[in-house]
mmCIF file of C-alpha atoms in Angstrom:
data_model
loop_
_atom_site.group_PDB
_atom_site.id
_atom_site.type_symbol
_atom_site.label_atom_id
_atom_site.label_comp_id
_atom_site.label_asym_id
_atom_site.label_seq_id
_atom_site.Cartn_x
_atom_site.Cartn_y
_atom_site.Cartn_z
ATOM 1 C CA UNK T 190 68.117 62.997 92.903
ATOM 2 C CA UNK T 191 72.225 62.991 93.636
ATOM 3 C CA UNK T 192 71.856 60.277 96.546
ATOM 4 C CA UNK T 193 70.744 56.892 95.982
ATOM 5 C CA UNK T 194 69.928 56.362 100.157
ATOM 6 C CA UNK T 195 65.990 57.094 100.939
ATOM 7 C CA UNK T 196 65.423 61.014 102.064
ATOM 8 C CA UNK T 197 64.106 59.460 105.044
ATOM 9 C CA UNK T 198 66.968 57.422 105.897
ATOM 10 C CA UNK T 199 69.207 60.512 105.220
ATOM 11 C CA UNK T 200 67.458 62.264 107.849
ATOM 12 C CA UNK T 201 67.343 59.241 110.364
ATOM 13 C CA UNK T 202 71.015 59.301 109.774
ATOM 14 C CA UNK T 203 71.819 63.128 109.059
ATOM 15 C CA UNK T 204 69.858 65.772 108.983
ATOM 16 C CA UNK T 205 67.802 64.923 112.045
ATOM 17 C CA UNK T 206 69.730 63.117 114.233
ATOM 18 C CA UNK T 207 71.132 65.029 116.947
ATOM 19 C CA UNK T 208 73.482 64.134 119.931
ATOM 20 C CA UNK T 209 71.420 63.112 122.910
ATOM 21 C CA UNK T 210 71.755 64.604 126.660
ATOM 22 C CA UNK T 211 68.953 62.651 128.097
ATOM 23 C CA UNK T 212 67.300 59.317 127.833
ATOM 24 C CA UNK T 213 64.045 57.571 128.274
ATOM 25 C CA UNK T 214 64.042 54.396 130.535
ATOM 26 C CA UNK T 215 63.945 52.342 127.450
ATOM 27 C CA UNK T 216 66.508 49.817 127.801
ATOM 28 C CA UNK T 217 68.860 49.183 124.534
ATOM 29 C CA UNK T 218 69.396 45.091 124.008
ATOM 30 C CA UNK T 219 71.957 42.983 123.187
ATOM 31 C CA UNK T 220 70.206 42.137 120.198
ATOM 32 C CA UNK T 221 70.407 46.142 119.051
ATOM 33 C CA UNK T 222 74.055 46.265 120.061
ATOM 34 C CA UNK T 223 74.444 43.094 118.166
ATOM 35 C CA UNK T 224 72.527 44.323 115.165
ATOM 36 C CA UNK T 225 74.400 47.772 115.190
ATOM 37 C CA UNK T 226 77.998 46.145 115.217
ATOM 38 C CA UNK T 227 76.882 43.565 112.474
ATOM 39 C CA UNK T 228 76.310 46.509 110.187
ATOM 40 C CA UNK T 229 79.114 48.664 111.185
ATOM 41 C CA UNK T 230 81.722 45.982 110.627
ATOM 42 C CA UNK T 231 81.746 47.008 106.902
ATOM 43 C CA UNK T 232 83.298 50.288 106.995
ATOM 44 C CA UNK T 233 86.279 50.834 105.715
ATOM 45 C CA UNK T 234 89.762 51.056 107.394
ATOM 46 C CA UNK T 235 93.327 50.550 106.065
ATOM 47 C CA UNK T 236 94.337 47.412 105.669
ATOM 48 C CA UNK T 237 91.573 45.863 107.121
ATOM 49 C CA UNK T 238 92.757 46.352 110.690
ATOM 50 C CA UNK T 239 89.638 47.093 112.333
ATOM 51 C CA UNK T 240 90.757 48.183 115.378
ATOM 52 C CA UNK T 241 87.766 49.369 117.102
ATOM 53 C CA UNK T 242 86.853 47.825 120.699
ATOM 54 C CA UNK T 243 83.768 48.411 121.706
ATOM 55 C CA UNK T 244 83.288 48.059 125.831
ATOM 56 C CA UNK T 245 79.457 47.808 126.851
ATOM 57 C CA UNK T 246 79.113 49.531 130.502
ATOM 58 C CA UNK T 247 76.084 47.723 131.761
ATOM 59 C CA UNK T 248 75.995 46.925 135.236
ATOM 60 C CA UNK T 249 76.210 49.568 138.014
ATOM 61 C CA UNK T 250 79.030 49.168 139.570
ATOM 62 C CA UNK T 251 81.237 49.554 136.401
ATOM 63 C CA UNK T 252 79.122 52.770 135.821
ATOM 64 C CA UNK T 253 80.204 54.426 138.927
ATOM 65 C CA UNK T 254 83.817 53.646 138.299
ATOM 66 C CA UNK T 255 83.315 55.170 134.770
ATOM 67 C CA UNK T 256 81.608 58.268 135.779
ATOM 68 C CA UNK T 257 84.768 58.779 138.137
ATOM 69 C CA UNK T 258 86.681 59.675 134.825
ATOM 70 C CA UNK T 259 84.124 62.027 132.921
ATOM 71 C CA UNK T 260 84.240 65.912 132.744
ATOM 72 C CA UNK T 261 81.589 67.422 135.395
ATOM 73 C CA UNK T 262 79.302 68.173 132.762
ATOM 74 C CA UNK T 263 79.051 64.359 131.681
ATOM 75 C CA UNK T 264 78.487 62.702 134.629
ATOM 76 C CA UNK T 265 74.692 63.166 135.085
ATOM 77 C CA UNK T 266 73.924 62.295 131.574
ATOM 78 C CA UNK T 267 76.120 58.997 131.728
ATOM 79 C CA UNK T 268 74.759 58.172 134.840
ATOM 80 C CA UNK T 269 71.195 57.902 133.269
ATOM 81 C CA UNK T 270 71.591 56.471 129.856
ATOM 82 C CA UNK T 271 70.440 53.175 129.089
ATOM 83 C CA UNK T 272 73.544 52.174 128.185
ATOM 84 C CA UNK T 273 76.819 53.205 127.728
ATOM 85 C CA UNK T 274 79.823 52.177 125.394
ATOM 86 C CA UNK T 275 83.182 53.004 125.965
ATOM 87 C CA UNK T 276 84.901 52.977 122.184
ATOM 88 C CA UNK T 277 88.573 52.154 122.461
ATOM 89 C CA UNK T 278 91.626 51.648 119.891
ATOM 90 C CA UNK T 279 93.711 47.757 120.235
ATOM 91 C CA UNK T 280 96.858 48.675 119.724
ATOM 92 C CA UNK T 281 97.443 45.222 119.354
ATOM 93 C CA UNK T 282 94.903 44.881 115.682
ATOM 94 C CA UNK T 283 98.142 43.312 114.221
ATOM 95 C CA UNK T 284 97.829 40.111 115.583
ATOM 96 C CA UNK T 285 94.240 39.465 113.623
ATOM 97 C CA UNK T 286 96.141 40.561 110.122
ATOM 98 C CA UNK T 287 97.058 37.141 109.305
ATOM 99 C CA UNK T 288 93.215 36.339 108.807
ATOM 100 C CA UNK T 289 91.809 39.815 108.125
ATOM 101 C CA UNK T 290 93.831 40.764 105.107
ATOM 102 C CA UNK T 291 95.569 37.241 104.216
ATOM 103 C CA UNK T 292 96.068 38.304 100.662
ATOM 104 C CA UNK T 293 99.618 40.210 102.388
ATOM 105 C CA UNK T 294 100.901 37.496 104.558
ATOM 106 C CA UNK T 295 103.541 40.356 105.730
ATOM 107 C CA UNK T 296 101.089 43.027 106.653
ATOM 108 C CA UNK T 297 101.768 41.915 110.307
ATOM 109 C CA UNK T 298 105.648 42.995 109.966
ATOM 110 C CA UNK T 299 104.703 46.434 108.785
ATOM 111 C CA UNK T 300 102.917 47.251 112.390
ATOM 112 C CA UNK T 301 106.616 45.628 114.275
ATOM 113 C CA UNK T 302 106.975 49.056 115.822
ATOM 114 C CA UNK T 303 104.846 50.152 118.774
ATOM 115 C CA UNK T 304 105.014 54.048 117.634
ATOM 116 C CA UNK T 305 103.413 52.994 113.827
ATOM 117 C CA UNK T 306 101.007 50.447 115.597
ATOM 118 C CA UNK T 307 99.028 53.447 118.114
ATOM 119 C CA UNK T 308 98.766 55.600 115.140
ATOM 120 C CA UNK T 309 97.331 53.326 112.944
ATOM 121 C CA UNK T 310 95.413 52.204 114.969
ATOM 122 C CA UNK T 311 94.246 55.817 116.541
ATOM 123 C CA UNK T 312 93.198 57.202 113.033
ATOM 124 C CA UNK T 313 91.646 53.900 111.992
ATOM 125 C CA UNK T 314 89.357 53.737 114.788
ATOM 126 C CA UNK T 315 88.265 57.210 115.066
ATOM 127 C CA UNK T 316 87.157 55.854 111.791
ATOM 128 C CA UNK T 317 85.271 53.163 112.815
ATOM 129 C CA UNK T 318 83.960 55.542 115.957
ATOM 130 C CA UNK T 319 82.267 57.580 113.088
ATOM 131 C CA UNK T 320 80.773 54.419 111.546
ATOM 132 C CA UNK T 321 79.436 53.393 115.449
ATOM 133 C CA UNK T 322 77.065 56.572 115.980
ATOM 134 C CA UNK T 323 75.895 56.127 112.154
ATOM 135 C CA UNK T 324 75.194 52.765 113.423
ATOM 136 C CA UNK T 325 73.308 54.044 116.821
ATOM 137 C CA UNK T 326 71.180 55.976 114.505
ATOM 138 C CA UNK T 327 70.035 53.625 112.018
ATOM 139 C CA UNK T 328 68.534 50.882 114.952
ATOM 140 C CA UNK T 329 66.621 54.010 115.453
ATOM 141 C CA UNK T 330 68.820 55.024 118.442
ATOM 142 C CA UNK T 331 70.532 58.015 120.016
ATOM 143 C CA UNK T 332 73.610 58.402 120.353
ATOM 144 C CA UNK T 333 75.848 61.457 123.126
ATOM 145 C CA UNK T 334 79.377 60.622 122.146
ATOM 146 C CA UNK T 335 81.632 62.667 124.730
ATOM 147 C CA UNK T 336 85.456 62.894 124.463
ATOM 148 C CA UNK T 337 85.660 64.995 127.985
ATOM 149 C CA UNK T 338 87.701 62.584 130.347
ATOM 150 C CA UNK T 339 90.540 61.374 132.202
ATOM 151 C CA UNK T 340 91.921 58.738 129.434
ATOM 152 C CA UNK T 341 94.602 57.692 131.176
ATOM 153 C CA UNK T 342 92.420 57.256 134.011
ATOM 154 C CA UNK T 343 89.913 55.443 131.859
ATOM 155 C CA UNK T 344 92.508 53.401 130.228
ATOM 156 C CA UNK T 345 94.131 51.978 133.569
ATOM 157 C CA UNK T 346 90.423 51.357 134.919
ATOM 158 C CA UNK T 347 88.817 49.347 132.307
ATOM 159 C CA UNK T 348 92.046 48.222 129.659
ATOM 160 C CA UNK T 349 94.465 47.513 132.302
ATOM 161 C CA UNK T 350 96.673 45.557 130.092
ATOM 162 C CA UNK T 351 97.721 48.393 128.715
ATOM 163 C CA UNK T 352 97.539 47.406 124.620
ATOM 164 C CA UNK T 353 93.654 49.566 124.158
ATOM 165 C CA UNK T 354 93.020 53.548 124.537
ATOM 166 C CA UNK T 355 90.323 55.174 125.111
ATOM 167 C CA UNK T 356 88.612 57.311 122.239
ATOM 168 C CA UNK T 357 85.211 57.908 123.287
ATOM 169 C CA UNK T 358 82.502 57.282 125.406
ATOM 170 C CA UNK T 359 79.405 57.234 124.133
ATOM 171 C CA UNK T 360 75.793 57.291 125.823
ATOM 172 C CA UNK T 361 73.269 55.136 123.929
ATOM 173 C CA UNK T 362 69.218 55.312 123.900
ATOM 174 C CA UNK T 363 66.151 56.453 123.141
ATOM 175 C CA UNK T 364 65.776 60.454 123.320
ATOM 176 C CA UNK T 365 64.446 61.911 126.835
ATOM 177 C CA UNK T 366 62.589 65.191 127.577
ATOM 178 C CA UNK T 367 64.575 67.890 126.425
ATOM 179 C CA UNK T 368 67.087 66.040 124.680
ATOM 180 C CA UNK T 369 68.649 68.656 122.399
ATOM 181 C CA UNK T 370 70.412 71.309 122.397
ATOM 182 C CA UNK T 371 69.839 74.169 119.646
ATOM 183 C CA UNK T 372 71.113 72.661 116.444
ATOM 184 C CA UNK T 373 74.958 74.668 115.709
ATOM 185 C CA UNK T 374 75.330 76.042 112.567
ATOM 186 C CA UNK T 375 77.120 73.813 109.558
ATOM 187 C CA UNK T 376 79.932 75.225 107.446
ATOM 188 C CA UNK T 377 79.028 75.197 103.962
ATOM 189 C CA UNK T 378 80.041 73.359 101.173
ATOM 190 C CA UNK T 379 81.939 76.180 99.758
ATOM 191 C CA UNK T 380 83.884 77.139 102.455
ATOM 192 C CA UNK T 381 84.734 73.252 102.719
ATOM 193 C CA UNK T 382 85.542 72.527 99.747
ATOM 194 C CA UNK T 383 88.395 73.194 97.242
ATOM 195 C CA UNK T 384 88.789 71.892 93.563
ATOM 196 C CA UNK T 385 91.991 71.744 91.850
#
């Protein structure tokens, strides 16, 4: 066998898992999105910077004023999800490298510059975005991430201060009726990859 995880966790987190368009009623706890972050914190990024900020969209009202941003074709979907979570770079992660990597006390003075601080922090929490739905699946969750939106409108609604952008939103539950679409076909492995 080449991988060491369970077949059946591989298709929990793989092979079976599929992005979600609808949603039972089931509602998705605290305790899950606890449980989900607590494992997801692991993942890798450079540095250590971790900049991944993860905005739960619980009550109603902040729903609507989400769902004011999203593509047409997102709306209903978002609307009925048990919960939402809007995933978000800080473009501020600097300030928490004095604790998170304090074996480079000058790691802070490498981010000085705005510019090298957003895309840092874009491509390391794309990163983390990745780890996030892995993360939905393995409490045994769905997960409908969705990148069609108005970020700047997003951004100015819910991250005001200006230092966070948007990345993703991403509807979280258990799978309705009719959840999936057909599967879309995979590349394969050799036309993905090259050795040299």
């Amino acid at each position: 066998m080449s991988l060491a995880l369970d077949p059946v966790a591989q298709d929990l987190l793989f092979r079976e898992a599929r992005t979600a368009n609808t949603f039972t009623d089931d509602p998705v706890t605290d305790e899950q999105t606890k449980a989900i972050y607590e494992l997801i914190k692991y993942g890798p990024t450079s540095m250590n910077q971790q900049p991944l900020r993860i905005l739960l969209v619980r009550s109603a009202e902040a729903r609507e004023r989400l769902i004011g941003h999203l593509s047409e074709g997102n709306r209903k979907k978002t609307a009925a999800a048990p919960l939402v979570a809007v995933l978000a770079a800080d473009n501020e992660f600097h300030e928490e490298l004095p604790s998170q990597f304090p074996h480079f006390p000058q790691a802070m003075d490498l981010f000085a510059e705005r510019a090298v601080r957003e895309r840092s922090a874009r491509l390391n929490a794309l990163l983390q975005v990745g780890y996030f739905i892995i993360g939905v699946r393995a409490a045994g969750l769905a997960a409908g991430p969705m990148t069609g939106f108005d970020a700047e409108g997003i951004d100015k609604e819910f991250f005001s201060d200006g230092e966070h952008s948007v990345l993703a939103v991403v509807n979280i539950g258990r799978p309705g009726e009719n959840a999936w679409f057909p599967r879309s076909p995979r590349l394969t492995y050799a036309q993905v990859v090259t050795t040299v």
